[in-house]
Amino acid sequence: MSYQIRPAVTSEAKPLIGLYSESGGGKTYTSLLLALGFTGDMKKVCMIETESGRGEVYADDAVVGGYDVLSLRDNFSPTSYGAAIEQANKAGYRALIIDSASHEWESATGVLGMAADNEAAGKKGMIVWQKPKMDHQREFMLKLMQTPIPLVIVCMRAKYPMKQVFKDGKKELQRSETLEPKQSDDILFELMVHGYLDQQHNFHVTKYTKDTFRQIFIDGKPIDRSTGERLAVWAIGARPADHTEKLRSALKEANIPESEFLKAGNRASLSEVSDIGKALLWISKNNRATPHSVATNAELTHVQSENVTDDSKQIDNITKDSEN
């Protein structure tokens, strides 16, 4: 096996985002808004749905409707989750929502259930947990981290665990003030940003991988479509020195003629584009290379005309930044 050394780029750092809350915190709708902002097209969003259909309640929503669903019902094993992730990989989605990952860990057919079955079968010691935890690592966590899908949002149920305290010299149990997701501890180490949603749907950050994300995910505020747009700009950013080739490559991958992009931005060449992040975001929103964005010629013409009209002023403003 040979290895290649290359410059590090943010586009290789796939955003893995964790959202957890008690019932009513708005995990599902929040994740859909985030995915919409990131992709610009709900046809490019897939949800692995485990909540008995509750994840489909927004299917006809005026803002976030139109996403695809892969439903898990009877089997919530790590292997089942892994197979669902692989199926989404093959379909070429731009965003994947797992709603929720808690079933993989705590359900009757998840990791805890597998361990309980081993114990009931008479297994002892480490053997009880060996295969369930190995399956969790190989079939769920590894495939979660290695998916080529550019954005993965992991929704989890949450609880206030009980903690042991001393009162009047005696031990007693009290409910913790800290909300914790119902999943294995190791999943939090792999997520780029995670936090909980309160009952007013505000996002409270419990981890930032880097300070840049403080301007993307605003602590104490709801996550909305603009959050996803800011995340997309960060994820597909490039260094100024190579932005011309970066744009040309992105246009080719998105099956958008360079002349069309330049006309939309009222520019003569790619070198005149000053804000690479916003330009790449426009290309991502107008991407017509994936199976989900190409249906019929008539639909393609409509999408092309609508997007160029709506975004032409935005690109024009972006490219003129360097002149002011």
Coordinates of C-alpha atoms in Angstrom, one line a residue, residues 99-288:
D99 CA -32.5 10.3 13.6
S100 CA -31.8 8.8 15.9
A101 CA -28.5 7.1 16.8
S102 CA -29.8 6.3 20.3
H103 CA -31.5 3.1 19.1
E104 CA -28.2 1.7 18.0
W105 CA -27.0 1.8 21.5
E106 CA -29.9 1.4 23.9
S107 CA -32.7 -0.5 22.1
A108 CA -33.5 -4.1 22.6
T109 CA -31.8 -5.0 19.3
G110 CA -28.9 -2.5 19.9
V111 CA -25.7 -2.8 21.7
L112 CA -27.2 -3.0 25.2
G113 CA -29.8 -5.5 24.1
M114 CA -27.1 -7.7 22.4
A115 CA -25.1 -7.7 25.7
A116 CA -28.2 -8.6 27.7
D117 CA -28.9 -11.5 25.3
N118 CA -25.3 -12.7 25.8
E119 CA -25.7 -12.6 29.6
A120 CA -29.0 -14.4 29.4
A121 CA -27.3 -17.1 27.3
G122 CA -24.9 -17.7 30.2
K123 CA -21.9 -15.8 28.9
K124 CA -19.6 -14.2 31.5
G125 CA -17.2 -11.4 31.9
M126 CA -15.8 -9.6 28.9
I127 CA -17.4 -12.0 26.5
V128 CA -20.8 -10.4 27.3
W129 CA -19.6 -7.1 25.8
Q130 CA -17.0 -8.2 23.3
K131 CA -19.0 -8.7 20.1
P132 CA -21.6 -5.9 20.8
K133 CA -18.9 -3.3 21.3
M134 CA -16.8 -4.6 18.4
D135 CA -19.9 -4.4 16.1
H136 CA -20.5 -0.9 17.4
Q137 CA -17.0 0.1 16.4
R138 CA -16.8 -1.7 13.1
E139 CA -20.3 -1.5 11.7
F140 CA -21.5 1.8 13.0
M141 CA -18.7 4.2 14.2
L142 CA -16.2 3.3 11.4
K143 CA -18.8 3.6 8.7
L144 CA -20.1 6.8 10.2
M145 CA -16.6 8.4 10.1
Q146 CA -15.7 7.1 6.7
T147 CA -18.8 8.0 4.7
P148 CA -18.1 10.2 1.7
I149 CA -21.3 12.2 2.3
P150 CA -20.1 15.8 3.0
L151 CA -22.3 16.4 6.0
V152 CA -23.6 14.0 8.6
I153 CA -25.9 15.0 11.4
V154 CA -26.3 12.6 14.3
C155 CA -29.5 13.1 16.4
M156 CA -29.7 11.5 19.8
R157 CA -32.2 11.3 22.6
A158 CA -31.0 12.7 25.9
K159 CA -31.6 12.3 29.6
Y160 CA -30.5 13.7 33.0
P161 CA -28.7 10.8 34.6
M162 CA -28.9 10.1 38.3
K163 CA -25.8 10.9 40.4
Q164 CA -24.7 9.9 43.8
V165 CA -24.5 12.7 46.4
F166 CA -24.0 12.9 50.2
K167 CA -26.7 14.5 52.3
D168 CA -26.6 14.5 56.1
G169 CA -23.7 12.1 55.9
K170 CA -25.7 9.6 53.9
K171 CA -25.5 8.6 50.2
E172 CA -28.6 9.3 48.0
L173 CA -29.3 9.6 44.3
Q174 CA -30.2 12.9 42.7
R175 CA -30.9 13.9 39.1
S176 CA -27.9 15.4 37.5
E177 CA -28.2 19.0 36.1
T178 CA -26.2 18.0 33.0
L179 CA -28.1 16.6 30.0
E180 CA -26.4 13.6 28.4
P181 CA -27.0 11.9 25.0
K182 CA -28.2 8.3 25.0
Q183 CA -25.3 6.8 23.2
S184 CA -21.8 5.4 23.8
D185 CA -19.3 7.9 25.2
D186 CA -17.0 7.4 22.2
I187 CA -19.3 9.0 19.7
L188 CA -18.8 12.4 21.3
F189 CA -15.1 12.2 20.7
E190 CA -15.6 11.8 16.9
L191 CA -18.1 14.6 16.4
M192 CA -16.8 17.9 15.2
V193 CA -19.4 20.0 17.0
H194 CA -22.1 18.8 19.4
G195 CA -24.5 20.2 21.8
Y196 CA -28.1 20.0 23.2
L197 CA -31.3 21.7 22.2
D198 CA -33.5 23.2 25.0
Q199 CA -37.3 23.3 24.8
Q200 CA -37.1 26.7 23.0
H201 CA -35.0 24.9 20.4
N202 CA -31.9 26.9 21.3
F203 CA -28.5 25.1 20.7
H204 CA -26.2 24.9 23.7
V205 CA -22.7 23.9 22.6
T206 CA -20.8 21.2 24.5
K207 CA -17.9 20.9 22.1
Y208 CA -16.3 23.1 19.4
T209 CA -13.3 21.4 17.6
K210 CA -12.0 24.9 16.7
D211 CA -12.9 28.5 17.4
T212 CA -14.1 29.0 13.8
F213 CA -17.2 27.1 14.6
R214 CA -18.2 29.6 17.2
Q215 CA -19.2 31.9 14.3
I216 CA -21.1 29.1 12.6
F217 CA -22.9 27.4 15.5
I218 CA -24.0 30.3 17.7
D219 CA -24.2 29.2 21.3
G220 CA -27.6 29.8 22.9
K221 CA -29.3 30.5 19.5
P222 CA -31.4 28.2 17.3
I223 CA -29.7 26.4 14.4
D224 CA -31.3 27.5 11.1
R225 CA -30.8 27.5 7.4
S226 CA -28.1 30.2 7.6
T227 CA -26.1 27.9 10.0
G228 CA -25.9 25.3 7.2
E229 CA -24.9 28.0 4.7
R230 CA -22.1 29.2 6.9
L231 CA -20.9 25.6 7.4
A232 CA -20.9 25.0 3.7
V233 CA -18.8 28.0 3.1
W234 CA -16.3 26.7 5.6
A235 CA -16.3 23.2 4.3
I236 CA -15.7 24.0 0.7
G237 CA -13.3 26.9 1.2
A238 CA -9.9 27.1 -0.5
R239 CA -6.7 29.2 -0.4
P240 CA -6.7 32.4 -2.5
A241 CA -3.7 31.2 -4.5
D242 CA -5.5 28.2 -5.9
H243 CA -9.1 29.4 -6.2
T244 CA -9.2 29.5 -10.0
E245 CA -8.4 25.8 -10.4
K246 CA -10.7 25.1 -7.4
L247 CA -13.6 26.8 -9.1
R248 CA -12.9 25.2 -12.4
S249 CA -12.8 21.8 -10.9
A250 CA -16.0 22.4 -8.9
L251 CA -17.8 23.6 -12.0
K252 CA -16.8 20.5 -13.9
E253 CA -17.9 18.2 -11.1
A254 CA -21.2 20.1 -10.8
N255 CA -21.7 19.9 -14.6
I256 CA -22.1 23.7 -14.9
P257 CA -20.5 25.4 -17.9
E258 CA -17.8 27.9 -16.9
S259 CA -19.4 30.5 -19.3
E260 CA -22.7 30.2 -17.5
F261 CA -21.1 30.8 -14.1
L262 CA -19.2 33.9 -15.4
K263 CA -22.3 35.3 -17.0
A264 CA -24.3 34.9 -13.8
G265 CA -21.6 36.8 -11.9
N266 CA -21.0 39.3 -14.7
R267 CA -17.3 38.5 -14.8
A268 CA -14.9 37.8 -17.7
S269 CA -12.7 35.2 -15.9
L270 CA -12.6 33.0 -12.8
S271 CA -9.6 35.0 -11.5
E272 CA -12.0 38.0 -10.9
V273 CA -13.9 36.1 -8.2
S274 CA -12.9 37.4 -4.8
D275 CA -14.9 35.3 -2.3
I276 CA -14.1 31.6 -3.1
G277 CA -16.3 30.3 -0.3
K278 CA -19.5 32.0 -1.4
A279 CA -18.8 31.2 -5.1
L280 CA -18.4 27.5 -4.2
L281 CA -21.6 27.6 -2.2
W282 CA -23.4 28.9 -5.3
I283 CA -22.0 26.1 -7.4
S284 CA -23.0 23.5 -4.7
K285 CA -26.6 24.9 -4.7
N286 CA -26.8 24.7 -8.5
N287 CA -25.1 21.3 -8.8
R288 CA -26.8 19.2 -11.4

